[in-house]
Coordinates of C-alpha atoms in Angstrom, one line a residue:
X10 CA 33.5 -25.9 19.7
X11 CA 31.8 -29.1 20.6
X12 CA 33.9 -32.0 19.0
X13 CA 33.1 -35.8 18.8
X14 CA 34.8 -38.8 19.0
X15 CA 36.1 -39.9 15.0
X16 CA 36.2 -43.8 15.4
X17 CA 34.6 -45.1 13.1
X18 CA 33.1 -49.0 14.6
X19 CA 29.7 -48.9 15.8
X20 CA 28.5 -45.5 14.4
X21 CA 24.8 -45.4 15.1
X22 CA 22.4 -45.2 12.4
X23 CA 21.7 -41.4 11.7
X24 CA 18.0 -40.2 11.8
X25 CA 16.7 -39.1 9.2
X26 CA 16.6 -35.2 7.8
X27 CA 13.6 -33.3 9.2
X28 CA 12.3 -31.4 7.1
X29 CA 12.6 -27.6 6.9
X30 CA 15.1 -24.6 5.7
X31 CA 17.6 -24.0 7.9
X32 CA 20.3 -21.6 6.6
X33 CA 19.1 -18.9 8.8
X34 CA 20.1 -20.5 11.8
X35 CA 23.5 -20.4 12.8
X36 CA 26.6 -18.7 11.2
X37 CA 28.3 -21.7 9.8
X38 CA 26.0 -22.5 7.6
X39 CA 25.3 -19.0 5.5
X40 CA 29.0 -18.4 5.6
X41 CA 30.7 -21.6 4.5
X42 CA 28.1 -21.8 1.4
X43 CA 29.0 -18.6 0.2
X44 CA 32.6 -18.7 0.9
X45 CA 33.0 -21.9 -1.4
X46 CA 30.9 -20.5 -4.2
X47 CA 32.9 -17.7 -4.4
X48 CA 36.2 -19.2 -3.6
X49 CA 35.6 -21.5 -6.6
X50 CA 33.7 -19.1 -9.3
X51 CA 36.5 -15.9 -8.3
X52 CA 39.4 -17.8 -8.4
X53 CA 38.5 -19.8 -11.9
X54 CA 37.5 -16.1 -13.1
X55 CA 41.0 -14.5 -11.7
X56 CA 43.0 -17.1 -13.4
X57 CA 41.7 -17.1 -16.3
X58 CA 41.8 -13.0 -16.7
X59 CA 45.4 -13.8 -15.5
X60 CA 46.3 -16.3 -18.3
X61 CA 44.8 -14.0 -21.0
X62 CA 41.4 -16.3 -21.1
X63 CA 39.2 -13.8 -20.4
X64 CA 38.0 -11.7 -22.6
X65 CA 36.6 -8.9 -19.9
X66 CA 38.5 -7.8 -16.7
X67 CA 37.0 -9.5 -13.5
X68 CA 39.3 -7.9 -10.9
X69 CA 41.8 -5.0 -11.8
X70 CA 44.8 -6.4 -11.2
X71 CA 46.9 -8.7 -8.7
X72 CA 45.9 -6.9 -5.6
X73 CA 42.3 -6.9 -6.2
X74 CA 42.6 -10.6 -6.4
X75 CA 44.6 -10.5 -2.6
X76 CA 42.3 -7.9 -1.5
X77 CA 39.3 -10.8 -2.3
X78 CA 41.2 -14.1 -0.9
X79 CA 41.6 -12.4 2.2
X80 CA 38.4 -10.1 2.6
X81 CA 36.0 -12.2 0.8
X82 CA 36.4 -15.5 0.9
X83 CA 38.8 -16.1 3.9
X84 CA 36.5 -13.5 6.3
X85 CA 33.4 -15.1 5.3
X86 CA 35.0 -18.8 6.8
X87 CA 36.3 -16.7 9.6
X88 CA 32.9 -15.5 9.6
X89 CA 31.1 -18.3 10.2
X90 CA 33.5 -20.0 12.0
X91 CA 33.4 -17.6 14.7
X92 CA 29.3 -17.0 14.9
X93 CA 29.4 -20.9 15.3
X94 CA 32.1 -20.8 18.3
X95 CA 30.9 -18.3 20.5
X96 CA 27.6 -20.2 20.6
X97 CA 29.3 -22.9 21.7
X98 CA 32.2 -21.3 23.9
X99 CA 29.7 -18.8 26.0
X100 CA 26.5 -20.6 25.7
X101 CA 25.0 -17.5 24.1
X102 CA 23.0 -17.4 21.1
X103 CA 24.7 -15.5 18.1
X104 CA 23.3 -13.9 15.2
X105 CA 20.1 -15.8 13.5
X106 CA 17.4 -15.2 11.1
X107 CA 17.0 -11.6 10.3
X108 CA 20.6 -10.0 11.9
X109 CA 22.3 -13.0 9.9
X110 CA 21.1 -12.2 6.2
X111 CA 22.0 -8.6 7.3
X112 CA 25.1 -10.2 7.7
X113 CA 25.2 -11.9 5.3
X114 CA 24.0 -9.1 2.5
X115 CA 26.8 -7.0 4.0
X116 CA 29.6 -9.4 2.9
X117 CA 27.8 -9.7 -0.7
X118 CA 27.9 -6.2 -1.3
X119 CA 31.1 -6.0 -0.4
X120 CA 31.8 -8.2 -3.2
X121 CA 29.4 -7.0 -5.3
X122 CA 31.1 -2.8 -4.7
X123 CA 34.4 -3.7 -5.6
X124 CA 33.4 -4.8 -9.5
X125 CA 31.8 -0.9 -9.3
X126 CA 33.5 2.4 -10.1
X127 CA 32.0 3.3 -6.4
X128 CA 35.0 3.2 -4.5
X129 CA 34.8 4.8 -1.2
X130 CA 31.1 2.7 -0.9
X131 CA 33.2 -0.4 -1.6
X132 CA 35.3 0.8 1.0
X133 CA 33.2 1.5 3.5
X134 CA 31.1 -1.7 3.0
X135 CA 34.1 -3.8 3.3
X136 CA 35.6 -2.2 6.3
X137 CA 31.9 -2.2 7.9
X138 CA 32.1 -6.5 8.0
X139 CA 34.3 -7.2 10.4
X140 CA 33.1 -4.7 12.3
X141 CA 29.8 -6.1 12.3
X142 CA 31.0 -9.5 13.0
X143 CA 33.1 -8.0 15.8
X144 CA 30.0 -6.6 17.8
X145 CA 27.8 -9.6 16.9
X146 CA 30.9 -12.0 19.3
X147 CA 31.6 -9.1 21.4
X148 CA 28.3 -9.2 22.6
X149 CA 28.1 -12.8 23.4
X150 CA 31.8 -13.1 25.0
X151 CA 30.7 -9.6 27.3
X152 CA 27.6 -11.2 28.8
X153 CA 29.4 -14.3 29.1
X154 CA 32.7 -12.4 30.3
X155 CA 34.8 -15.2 27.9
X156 CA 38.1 -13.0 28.4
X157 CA 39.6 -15.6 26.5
X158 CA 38.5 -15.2 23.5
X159 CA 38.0 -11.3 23.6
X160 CA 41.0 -10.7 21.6
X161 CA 38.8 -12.4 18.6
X162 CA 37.3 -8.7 18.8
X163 CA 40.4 -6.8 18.6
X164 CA 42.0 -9.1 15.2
X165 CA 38.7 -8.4 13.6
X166 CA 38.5 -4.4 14.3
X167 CA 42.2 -4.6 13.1
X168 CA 41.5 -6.4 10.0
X169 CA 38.6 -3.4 9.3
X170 CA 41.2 -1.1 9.9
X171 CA 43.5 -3.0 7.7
X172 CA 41.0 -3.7 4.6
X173 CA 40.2 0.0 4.7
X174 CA 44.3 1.1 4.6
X175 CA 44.0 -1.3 1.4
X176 CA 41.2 0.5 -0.1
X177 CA 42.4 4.5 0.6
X178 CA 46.0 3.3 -0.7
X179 CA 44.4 2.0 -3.7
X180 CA 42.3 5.2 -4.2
X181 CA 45.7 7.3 -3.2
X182 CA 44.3 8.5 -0.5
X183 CA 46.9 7.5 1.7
X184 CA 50.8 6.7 1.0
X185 CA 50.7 3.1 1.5
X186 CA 51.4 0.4 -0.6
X187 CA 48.3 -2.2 -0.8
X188 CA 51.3 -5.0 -1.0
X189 CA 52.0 -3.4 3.1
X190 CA 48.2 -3.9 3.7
X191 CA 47.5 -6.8 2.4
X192 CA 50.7 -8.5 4.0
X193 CA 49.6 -7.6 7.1
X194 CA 45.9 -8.8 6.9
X195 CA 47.8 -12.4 6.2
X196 CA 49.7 -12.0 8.9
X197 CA 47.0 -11.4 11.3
X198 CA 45.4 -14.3 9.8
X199 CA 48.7 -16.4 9.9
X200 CA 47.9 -15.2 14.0
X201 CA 43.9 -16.6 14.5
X202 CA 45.3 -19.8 12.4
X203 CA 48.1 -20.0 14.8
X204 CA 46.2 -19.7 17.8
X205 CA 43.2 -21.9 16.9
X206 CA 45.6 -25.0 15.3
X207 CA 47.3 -24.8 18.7
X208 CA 43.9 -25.7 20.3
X209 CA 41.9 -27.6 18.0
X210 CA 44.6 -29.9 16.3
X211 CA 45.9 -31.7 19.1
X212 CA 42.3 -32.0 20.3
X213 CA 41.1 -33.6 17.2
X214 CA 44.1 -35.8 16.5
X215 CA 43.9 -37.3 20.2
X216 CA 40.1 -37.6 19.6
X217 CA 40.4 -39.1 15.9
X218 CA 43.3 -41.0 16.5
X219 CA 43.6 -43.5 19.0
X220 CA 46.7 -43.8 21.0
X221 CA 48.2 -40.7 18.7
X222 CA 49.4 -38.8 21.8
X223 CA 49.4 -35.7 20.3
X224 CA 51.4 -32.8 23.3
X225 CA 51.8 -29.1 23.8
X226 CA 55.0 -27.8 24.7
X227 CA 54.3 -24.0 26.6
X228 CA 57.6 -22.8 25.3
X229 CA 57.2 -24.1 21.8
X230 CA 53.8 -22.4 21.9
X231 CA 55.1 -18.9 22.9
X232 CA 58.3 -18.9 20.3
X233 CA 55.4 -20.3 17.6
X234 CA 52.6 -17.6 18.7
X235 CA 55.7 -14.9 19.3
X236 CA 57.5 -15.7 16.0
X237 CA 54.2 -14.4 13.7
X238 CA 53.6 -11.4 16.0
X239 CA 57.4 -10.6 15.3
X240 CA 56.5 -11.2 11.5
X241 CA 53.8 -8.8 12.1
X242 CA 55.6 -6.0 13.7
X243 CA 58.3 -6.3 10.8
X244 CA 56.2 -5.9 8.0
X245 CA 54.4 -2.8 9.7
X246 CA 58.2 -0.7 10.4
X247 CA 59.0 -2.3 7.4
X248 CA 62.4 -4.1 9.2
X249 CA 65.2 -4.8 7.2
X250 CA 65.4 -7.8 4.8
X251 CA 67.9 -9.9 7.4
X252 CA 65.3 -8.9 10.2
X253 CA 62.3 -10.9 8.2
X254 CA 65.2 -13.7 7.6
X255 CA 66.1 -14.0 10.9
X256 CA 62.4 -14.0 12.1
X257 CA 61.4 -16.5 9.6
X258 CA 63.5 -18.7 10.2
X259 CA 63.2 -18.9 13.9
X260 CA 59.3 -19.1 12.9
X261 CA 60.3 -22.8 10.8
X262 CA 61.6 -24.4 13.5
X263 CA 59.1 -23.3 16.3
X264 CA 56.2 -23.9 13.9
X265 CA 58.1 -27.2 12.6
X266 CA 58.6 -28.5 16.2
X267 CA 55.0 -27.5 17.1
X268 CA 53.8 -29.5 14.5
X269 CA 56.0 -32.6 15.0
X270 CA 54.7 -32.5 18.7
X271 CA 51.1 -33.2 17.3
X272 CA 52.7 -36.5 15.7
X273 CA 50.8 -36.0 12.2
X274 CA 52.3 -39.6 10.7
X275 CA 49.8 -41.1 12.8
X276 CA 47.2 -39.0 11.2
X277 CA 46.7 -40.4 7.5
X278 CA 44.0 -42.8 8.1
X279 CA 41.3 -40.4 9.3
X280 CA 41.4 -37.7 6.6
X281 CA 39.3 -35.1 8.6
X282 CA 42.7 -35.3 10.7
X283 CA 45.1 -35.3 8.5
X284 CA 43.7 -32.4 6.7
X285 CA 44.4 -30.2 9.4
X286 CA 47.8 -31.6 9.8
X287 CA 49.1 -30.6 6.1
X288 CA 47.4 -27.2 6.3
X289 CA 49.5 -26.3 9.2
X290 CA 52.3 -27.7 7.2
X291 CA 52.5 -25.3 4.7
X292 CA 52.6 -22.6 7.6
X293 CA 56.1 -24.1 7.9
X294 CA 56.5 -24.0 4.0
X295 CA 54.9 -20.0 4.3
X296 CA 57.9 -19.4 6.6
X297 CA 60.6 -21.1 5.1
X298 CA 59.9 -19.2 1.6
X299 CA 59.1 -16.2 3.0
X300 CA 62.6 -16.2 4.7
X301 CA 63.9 -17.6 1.3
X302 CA 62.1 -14.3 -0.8
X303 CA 63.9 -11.5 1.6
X304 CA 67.0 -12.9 0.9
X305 CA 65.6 -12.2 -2.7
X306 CA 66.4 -16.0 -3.7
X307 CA 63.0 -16.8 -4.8
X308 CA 59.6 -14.5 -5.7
X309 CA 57.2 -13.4 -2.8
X310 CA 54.4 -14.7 -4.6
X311 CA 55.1 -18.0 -3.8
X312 CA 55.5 -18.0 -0.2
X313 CA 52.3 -16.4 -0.4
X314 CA 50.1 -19.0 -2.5
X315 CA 52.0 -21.6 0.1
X316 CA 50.0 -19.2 2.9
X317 CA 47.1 -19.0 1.4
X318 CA 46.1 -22.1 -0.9
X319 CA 47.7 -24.3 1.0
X320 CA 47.5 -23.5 4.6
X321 CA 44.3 -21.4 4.3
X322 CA 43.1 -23.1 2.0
X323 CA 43.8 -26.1 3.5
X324 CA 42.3 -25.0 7.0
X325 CA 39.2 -23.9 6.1
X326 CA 38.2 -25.9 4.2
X327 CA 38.6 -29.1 7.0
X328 CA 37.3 -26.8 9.3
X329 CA 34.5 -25.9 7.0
X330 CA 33.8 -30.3 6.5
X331 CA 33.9 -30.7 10.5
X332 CA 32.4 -27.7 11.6
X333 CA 29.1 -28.3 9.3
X334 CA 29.0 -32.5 10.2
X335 CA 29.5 -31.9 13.7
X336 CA 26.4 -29.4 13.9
X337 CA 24.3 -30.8 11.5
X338 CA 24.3 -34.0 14.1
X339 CA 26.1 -35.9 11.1
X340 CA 29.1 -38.3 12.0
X341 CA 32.7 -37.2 11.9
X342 CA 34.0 -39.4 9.2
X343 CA 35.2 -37.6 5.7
X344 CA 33.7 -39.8 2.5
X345 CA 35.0 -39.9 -1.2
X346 CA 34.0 -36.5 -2.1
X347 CA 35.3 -34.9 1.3
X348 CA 38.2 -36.8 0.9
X349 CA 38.7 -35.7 -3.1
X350 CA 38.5 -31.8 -1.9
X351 CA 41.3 -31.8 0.8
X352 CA 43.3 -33.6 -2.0
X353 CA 42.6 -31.4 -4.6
X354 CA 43.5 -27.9 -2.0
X355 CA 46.9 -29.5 -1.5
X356 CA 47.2 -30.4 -5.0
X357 CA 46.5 -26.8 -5.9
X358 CA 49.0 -25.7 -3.4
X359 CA 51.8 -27.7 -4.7
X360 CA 51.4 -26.6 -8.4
X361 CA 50.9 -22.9 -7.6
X362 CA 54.6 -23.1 -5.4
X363 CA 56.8 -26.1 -6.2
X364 CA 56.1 -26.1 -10.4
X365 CA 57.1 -22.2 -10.1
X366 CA 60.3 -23.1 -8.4
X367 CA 61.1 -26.3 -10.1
X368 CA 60.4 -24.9 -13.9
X369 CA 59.9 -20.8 -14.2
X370 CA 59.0 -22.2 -17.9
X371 CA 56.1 -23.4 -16.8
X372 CA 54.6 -20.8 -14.9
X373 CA 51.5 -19.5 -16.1
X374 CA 51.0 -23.3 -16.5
X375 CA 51.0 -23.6 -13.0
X376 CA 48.9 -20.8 -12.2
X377 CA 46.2 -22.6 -14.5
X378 CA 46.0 -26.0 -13.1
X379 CA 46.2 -24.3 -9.8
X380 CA 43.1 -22.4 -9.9
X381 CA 40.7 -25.0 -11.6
X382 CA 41.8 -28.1 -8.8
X383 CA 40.7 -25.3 -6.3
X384 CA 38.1 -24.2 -8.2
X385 CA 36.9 -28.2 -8.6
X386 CA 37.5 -28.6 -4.5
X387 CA 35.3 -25.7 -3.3
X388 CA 32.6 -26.4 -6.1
X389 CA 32.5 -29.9 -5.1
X390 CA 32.2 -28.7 -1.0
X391 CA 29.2 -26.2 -2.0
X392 CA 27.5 -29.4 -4.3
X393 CA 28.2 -31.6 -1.2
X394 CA 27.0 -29.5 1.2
X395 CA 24.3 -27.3 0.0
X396 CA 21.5 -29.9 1.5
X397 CA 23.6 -29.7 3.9
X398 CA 24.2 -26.4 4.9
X399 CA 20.5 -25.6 4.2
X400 CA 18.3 -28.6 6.2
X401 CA 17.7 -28.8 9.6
X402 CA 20.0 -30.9 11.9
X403 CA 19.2 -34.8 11.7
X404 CA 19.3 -35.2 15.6
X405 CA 16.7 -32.4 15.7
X406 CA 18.4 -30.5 17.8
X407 CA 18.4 -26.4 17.3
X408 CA 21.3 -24.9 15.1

């Protein structure tokens, strides 16, 4: 994707807003709105029906909540992420107008089906997304034979096949625990976070951040890139315990040295850098607890919550900032309110893991404050970003 320079002297005066309504037009901008609505109305809902708040059931349980992180809102940012990129990457246009509320109706009913007693429709629905969003890239990357990005097309037909193994075990339609399918859907998300933070964050922070020097190393990108498949093929056989150790742990220090190599100390003066930087940190975190909860020393839950609030969390929702200034024509420069919302996701992502481990006592505690600061960040980021999200670019360009 196109990316700007982030200095910030001389920034020229931006146009003004033209006028018209401009949600239709390209992927991003459907996508991130509804993915921070619902990231910030389910996950105040969940916790509260966790913490005994509510007095009706939102979700049915723990995996319904997982089953929503990852298929709702985290598909819907990879969504629109991707309907952006491949405009960008093949020079083709992606889905617009008409195909994208399709698109976008799809993903609502998804969310909409699972709250029903109409299971196999909520099944079907959800598996149908990434489908859809498969053959509306697939497309674009043919024509424009992109044979680098066509394995895009093959993590989103696997995450189909992977929401719909969630679904069936949940009906028991097949033997599989949901915990098995909903593991690996994070992992093959831990994967397209992997591979797109090895290209964009170096990019950025060189961009951003004058004289940062940010390097690749090709052998610390193999054993980072080859550590998560690894993770991957172990939770499918269902390796033994000392195999996920071993794997996780050679995962921290490739992901750790990776990450050292992009030289984030020299990021925390331009927040839509840094941001990205202490996402990918909790990757390392994700790894390092992970490792820690098949030795049984510590609950899975947490290295989970450090996978998604904090690294997810914390990806998207940078991504989500840069990706809607940089095509809106706006400059790249995070204000007070941009910079409030990445504090408050990795706020949110040290209460749900570190207050769990330092006081057990204080649990449920933490599993309150952690869903209302994300609840606050991704309501502030659809507030912020609704006029947004929904005008026409200020340079008048099309998009």
């Amino acid at each position: 994707m196109n990316d700007l320079p982030l200095t910030r002297p001389l920034q020229p005066k931006a146009p003004p807003a033209t006028a018209g309504f401009a949600l239709w037009s390209l992927g991003f901008r459907p996508f991130y709105l509804l993915a921070s609505l619902f990231g910030a109305f389910s996950v105040l809902l969940w916790a509260a029906q966790f913490s005994g708040h509510l007095s009706f059931a939102y979700l049915q349980g723990a995996a319904w909540h997982g089953h929503e992180m990852l298929f709702g809102y985290t598909i819907a940012v990879i969504a629109g992420f991707l309907l952006t990129a491949v405009r960008a990457w093949t020079n083709q246009p992606t889905a617009s107008g008409g195909a994208l509320m399709a698109l976008a109706a799809l993903w609502v009913a998804g969310r909409v089906l699972v709250l029903t007693p109409y299971a196999l429709a909520a099944a079907i629905v959800n598996a149908a997304f990434p489908v859809a969003i498969a053959v509306a890239i697939g497309i674009q990357l043919a024509r424009a034979r992109n044979a680098r990005n066509y394995f895009f097309v093959g993590l989103l037909l696997l995450m189909s096949a992977l929401v719909l193994a969630v679904h069936l075990s949940m009906q028991g339609r097949i033997e599989l625990p949901p915990r098995v399918g909903l593991q690996l859907a994070l992992d093959v998300v831990l994967f397209i976070m992997a591979v797109m933070a090895g290209r964009v964050i170096p990019m950025f922070t060189n961009n951003g951040v004058r004289g940062a020097n940010a390097t690749r190393q090709a052998l610390v990108e193999k054993l980072a890139l080859g550590s998560v498949i690894l993770l991957f093929v172990a939770d499918l056989l269902q390796f033994p315990s000392a195999v996920v150790v071993m794997i996780t742990l050679a995962g921290v220090l490739a992901h750790g040295v990776r990450l050292g190599l992009w030289k984030p100390w020299r990021t925390l003066g331009t927040p839509l850098v840094w941001i990205l930087h202490a996402a990918y940190a909790w990757i390392v975190v994700h790894l390092a607890l992970r490792g820690l909860s098949a030795a049984g020393l510590i609950a899975a839950s947490l290295a989970t919550h450090a996978l998604v609030i904090g690294a997810i969390g914390g990806l998207t929702i940078g991504m989500m900032t840069r990706t809607a200034r940089g095509h809106t024509g706006r400059p790249l420069i995070a204000d007070r309110f941009e910079v409030a919302m990445f504090v408050l996701v990795q706020l949110a992502a040290a209460a749900r893991v570190f207050c769990g481990i330092a006081s057990p006592a204080s649990y449920m505690l933490s599993v309150e404050l952690s869903g209302l600061l994300w609840a606050v960040a991704f309501g502030l980021y659809a507030i912020r970003y609704w006029p947004v999200l929904t005008r026409a670019r200020l340079d008048g360009k099309p998009g």
